[in-house]
């Protein structure tokens, strides 16, 4: 099983510790070489990629019980996180299971509907899924929950049900 990623400050501390261990063994390495070594140990191609992912994962951390809001298949929602685990093989990505506060209709047809109460998806450091609809919009776009009650949160996003407003909003998350 893969270990969770360290914070950025922990990764820098790992680099300092490795550099001092190497110095005690008689090998001298620059600080940048130590940072590159730690990045490769964590599975990144270089330190820049490591920093980008660790900085994003610190900004976007999801925990069981947290509330989030966003859009699922172009429908606004609020939800509680039931499960959040790191996605295997994708640093900075998280596999989430969400319980929606109110069911969301994921069908655009007028003839029938399909209400979802739970969503399972993998989201990246930016808060959206890699999977997209045919018009290029991510299936799932998450925002940090504002702390409003679910009723007030839904009311504040009612204007997004207008297709024109919604498209403008979703495009800002691409």
GROMACS .gro file of C-alpha atoms in nm:
model
  174
    1UNK     CA    1   0.000   0.000   0.000
    2UNK     CA    2   0.127   0.346  -0.088
    3UNK     CA    3   0.224   0.584   0.195
    4UNK     CA    4   0.052   0.924   0.203
    5UNK     CA    5   0.254   1.211   0.063
    6UNK     CA    6   0.441   1.431   0.312
    7UNK     CA    7   0.379   1.803   0.338
    8UNK     CA    8   0.612   2.039   0.156
    9UNK     CA    9   0.795   2.128   0.477
   10UNK     CA   10   0.836   1.756   0.560
   11UNK     CA   11   0.980   1.691   0.212
   12UNK     CA   12   1.233   1.972   0.262
   13UNK     CA   13   1.323   1.829   0.603
   14UNK     CA   14   1.375   1.488   0.437
   15UNK     CA   15   1.616   1.653   0.192
   16UNK     CA   16   1.813   1.820   0.473
   17UNK     CA   17   1.830   1.491   0.665
   18UNK     CA   18   1.948   1.298   0.357
   19UNK     CA   19   2.211   1.563   0.281
   20UNK     CA   20   2.348   1.550   0.637
   21UNK     CA   21   2.353   1.167   0.629
   22UNK     CA   22   2.549   1.179   0.306
   23UNK     CA   23   2.789   1.438   0.452
   24UNK     CA   24   2.855   1.211   0.752
   25UNK     CA   25   2.932   0.931   0.507
   26UNK     CA   26   3.185   1.157   0.335
   27UNK     CA   27   2.979   1.248   0.026
   28UNK     CA   28   2.893   1.609  -0.046
   29UNK     CA   29   2.575   1.701  -0.227
   30UNK     CA   30   2.419   2.039  -0.299
   31UNK     CA   31   2.085   2.122  -0.145
   32UNK     CA   32   1.921   2.111  -0.489
   33UNK     CA   33   2.061   1.760  -0.543
   34UNK     CA   34   1.909   1.656  -0.210
   35UNK     CA   35   1.572   1.801  -0.313
   36UNK     CA   36   1.586   1.614  -0.645
   37UNK     CA   37   1.671   1.290  -0.458
   38UNK     CA   38   1.369   1.329  -0.229
   39UNK     CA   39   1.142   1.407  -0.525
   40UNK     CA   40   1.249   1.087  -0.699
   41UNK     CA   41   1.197   0.887  -0.379
   42UNK     CA   42   0.842   1.020  -0.365
   43UNK     CA   43   0.779   0.917  -0.727
   44UNK     CA   44   0.812   1.251  -0.906
   45UNK     CA   45   1.028   1.321  -1.210
   46UNK     CA   46   1.188   1.629  -1.046
   47UNK     CA   47   1.159   1.870  -0.756
   48UNK     CA   48   0.939   2.117  -0.948
   49UNK     CA   49   0.673   1.851  -1.009
   50UNK     CA   50   0.697   1.746  -0.645
   51UNK     CA   51   0.650   2.102  -0.518
   52UNK     CA   52   0.354   2.163  -0.749
   53UNK     CA   53   0.173   1.852  -0.627
   54UNK     CA   54   0.257   1.893  -0.258
   55UNK     CA   55   0.153   2.258  -0.259
   56UNK     CA   56  -0.178   2.171  -0.426
   57UNK     CA   57  -0.245   1.876  -0.194
   58UNK     CA   58  -0.190   2.103   0.105
   59UNK     CA   59  -0.438   2.350  -0.041
   60UNK     CA   60  -0.695   2.079  -0.119
   61UNK     CA   61  -0.723   1.822   0.155
   62UNK     CA   62  -1.041   1.624   0.199
   63UNK     CA   63  -1.142   1.443   0.515
   64UNK     CA   64  -1.430   1.217   0.605
   65UNK     CA   65  -1.718   1.424   0.736
   66UNK     CA   66  -1.617   1.746   0.558
   67UNK     CA   67  -1.874   1.927   0.347
   68UNK     CA   68  -1.809   2.023  -0.014
   69UNK     CA   69  -2.010   2.187  -0.288
   70UNK     CA   70  -1.971   2.189  -0.661
   71UNK     CA   71  -2.119   2.049  -0.981
   72UNK     CA   72  -2.174   1.691  -1.089
   73UNK     CA   73  -2.265   1.642  -1.456
   74UNK     CA   74  -2.349   2.014  -1.472
   75UNK     CA   75  -2.582   1.999  -1.171
   76UNK     CA   76  -2.500   2.201  -0.855
   77UNK     CA   77  -2.482   2.007  -0.529
   78UNK     CA   78  -2.368   2.009  -0.168
   79UNK     CA   79  -2.246   1.691  -0.004
   80UNK     CA   80  -2.072   1.528   0.291
   81UNK     CA   81  -1.755   1.328   0.229
   82UNK     CA   82  -1.805   0.966   0.332
   83UNK     CA   83  -1.459   0.846   0.228
   84UNK     CA   84  -1.141   1.014   0.104
   85UNK     CA   85  -0.838   0.802   0.018
   86UNK     CA   86  -0.532   0.883  -0.194
   87UNK     CA   87  -0.567   0.753  -0.550
   88UNK     CA   88  -0.315   0.482  -0.618
   89UNK     CA   89  -0.049   0.579  -0.870
   90UNK     CA   90  -0.165   0.942  -0.890
   91UNK     CA   91   0.016   1.173  -0.647
   92UNK     CA   92  -0.213   1.453  -0.533
   93UNK     CA   93  -0.532   1.280  -0.657
   94UNK     CA   94  -0.798   1.160  -0.413
   95UNK     CA   95  -1.070   0.898  -0.449
   96UNK     CA   96  -1.387   1.037  -0.291
   97UNK     CA   97  -1.724   0.900  -0.199
   98UNK     CA   98  -1.982   1.174  -0.148
   99UNK     CA   99  -2.329   1.162   0.005
  100UNK     CA  100  -2.536   1.437  -0.153
  101UNK     CA  101  -2.748   1.657   0.072
  102UNK     CA  102  -3.021   1.652  -0.196
  103UNK     CA  103  -3.047   1.404  -0.485
  104UNK     CA  104  -2.921   1.530  -0.821
  105UNK     CA  105  -3.084   1.441  -1.153
  106UNK     CA  106  -2.800   1.337  -1.386
  107UNK     CA  107  -3.016   1.296  -1.698
  108UNK     CA  108  -3.088   1.590  -1.929
  109UNK     CA  109  -3.385   1.421  -2.097
  110UNK     CA  110  -3.739   1.540  -2.029
  111UNK     CA  111  -3.872   1.182  -2.070
  112UNK     CA  112  -3.711   1.030  -1.762
  113UNK     CA  113  -3.478   1.108  -1.474
  114UNK     CA  114  -3.207   0.937  -1.273
  115UNK     CA  115  -3.153   1.076  -0.925
  116UNK     CA  116  -2.814   1.026  -0.761
  117UNK     CA  117  -2.769   1.032  -0.387
  118UNK     CA  118  -2.403   0.921  -0.381
  119UNK     CA  119  -2.107   0.991  -0.605
  120UNK     CA  120  -1.776   0.807  -0.630
  121UNK     CA  121  -1.503   0.984  -0.822
  122UNK     CA  122  -1.132   1.058  -0.836
  123UNK     CA  123  -1.042   1.427  -0.824
  124UNK     CA  124  -0.710   1.594  -0.885
  125UNK     CA  125  -0.525   1.863  -0.694
  126UNK     CA  126  -0.734   2.134  -0.864
  127UNK     CA  127  -1.059   1.978  -0.741
  128UNK     CA  128  -1.204   1.830  -1.060
  129UNK     CA  129  -1.220   1.487  -1.220
  130UNK     CA  130  -1.024   1.387  -1.528
  131UNK     CA  131  -1.335   1.240  -1.691
  132UNK     CA  132  -1.527   1.490  -1.900
  133UNK     CA  133  -1.861   1.517  -2.075
  134UNK     CA  134  -1.882   1.534  -2.454
  135UNK     CA  135  -1.867   1.914  -2.439
  136UNK     CA  136  -1.542   1.906  -2.237
  137UNK     CA  137  -1.677   1.985  -1.889
  138UNK     CA  138  -1.535   1.773  -1.602
  139UNK     CA  139  -1.787   1.527  -1.457
  140UNK     CA  140  -1.715   1.648  -1.105
  141UNK     CA  141  -1.601   1.996  -1.000
  142UNK     CA  142  -1.552   2.056  -0.627
  143UNK     CA  143  -1.534   2.378  -0.432
  144UNK     CA  144  -1.459   2.415  -0.064
  145UNK     CA  145  -1.786   2.420   0.128
  146UNK     CA  146  -1.868   2.773   0.239
  147UNK     CA  147  -2.011   2.675   0.577
  148UNK     CA  148  -2.364   2.780   0.483
  149UNK     CA  149  -2.648   2.549   0.562
  150UNK     CA  150  -2.729   2.314   0.270
  151UNK     CA  151  -3.050   2.512   0.202
  152UNK     CA  152  -2.870   2.848   0.183
  153UNK     CA  153  -2.586   2.695  -0.021
  154UNK     CA  154  -2.835   2.553  -0.272
  155UNK     CA  155  -3.013   2.888  -0.291
  156UNK     CA  156  -2.685   3.070  -0.357
  157UNK     CA  157  -2.618   2.842  -0.654
  158UNK     CA  158  -2.973   2.844  -0.799
  159UNK     CA  159  -2.872   3.095  -1.065
  160UNK     CA  160  -2.623   2.834  -1.196
  161UNK     CA  161  -2.909   2.614  -1.313
  162UNK     CA  162  -2.953   2.866  -1.594
  163UNK     CA  163  -2.748   2.706  -1.874
  164UNK     CA  164  -2.578   3.032  -1.971
  165UNK     CA  165  -2.467   3.110  -1.612
  166UNK     CA  166  -2.369   2.751  -1.549
  167UNK     CA  167  -2.151   2.722  -1.860
  168UNK     CA  168  -1.970   3.041  -1.769
  169UNK     CA  169  -1.913   2.913  -1.414
  170UNK     CA  170  -1.792   2.567  -1.521
  171UNK     CA  171  -1.557   2.709  -1.784
  172UNK     CA  172  -1.379   2.902  -1.511
  173UNK     CA  173  -1.288   2.563  -1.357
  174UNK     CA  174  -1.125   2.417  -1.666
   0.00000   0.00000   0.00000
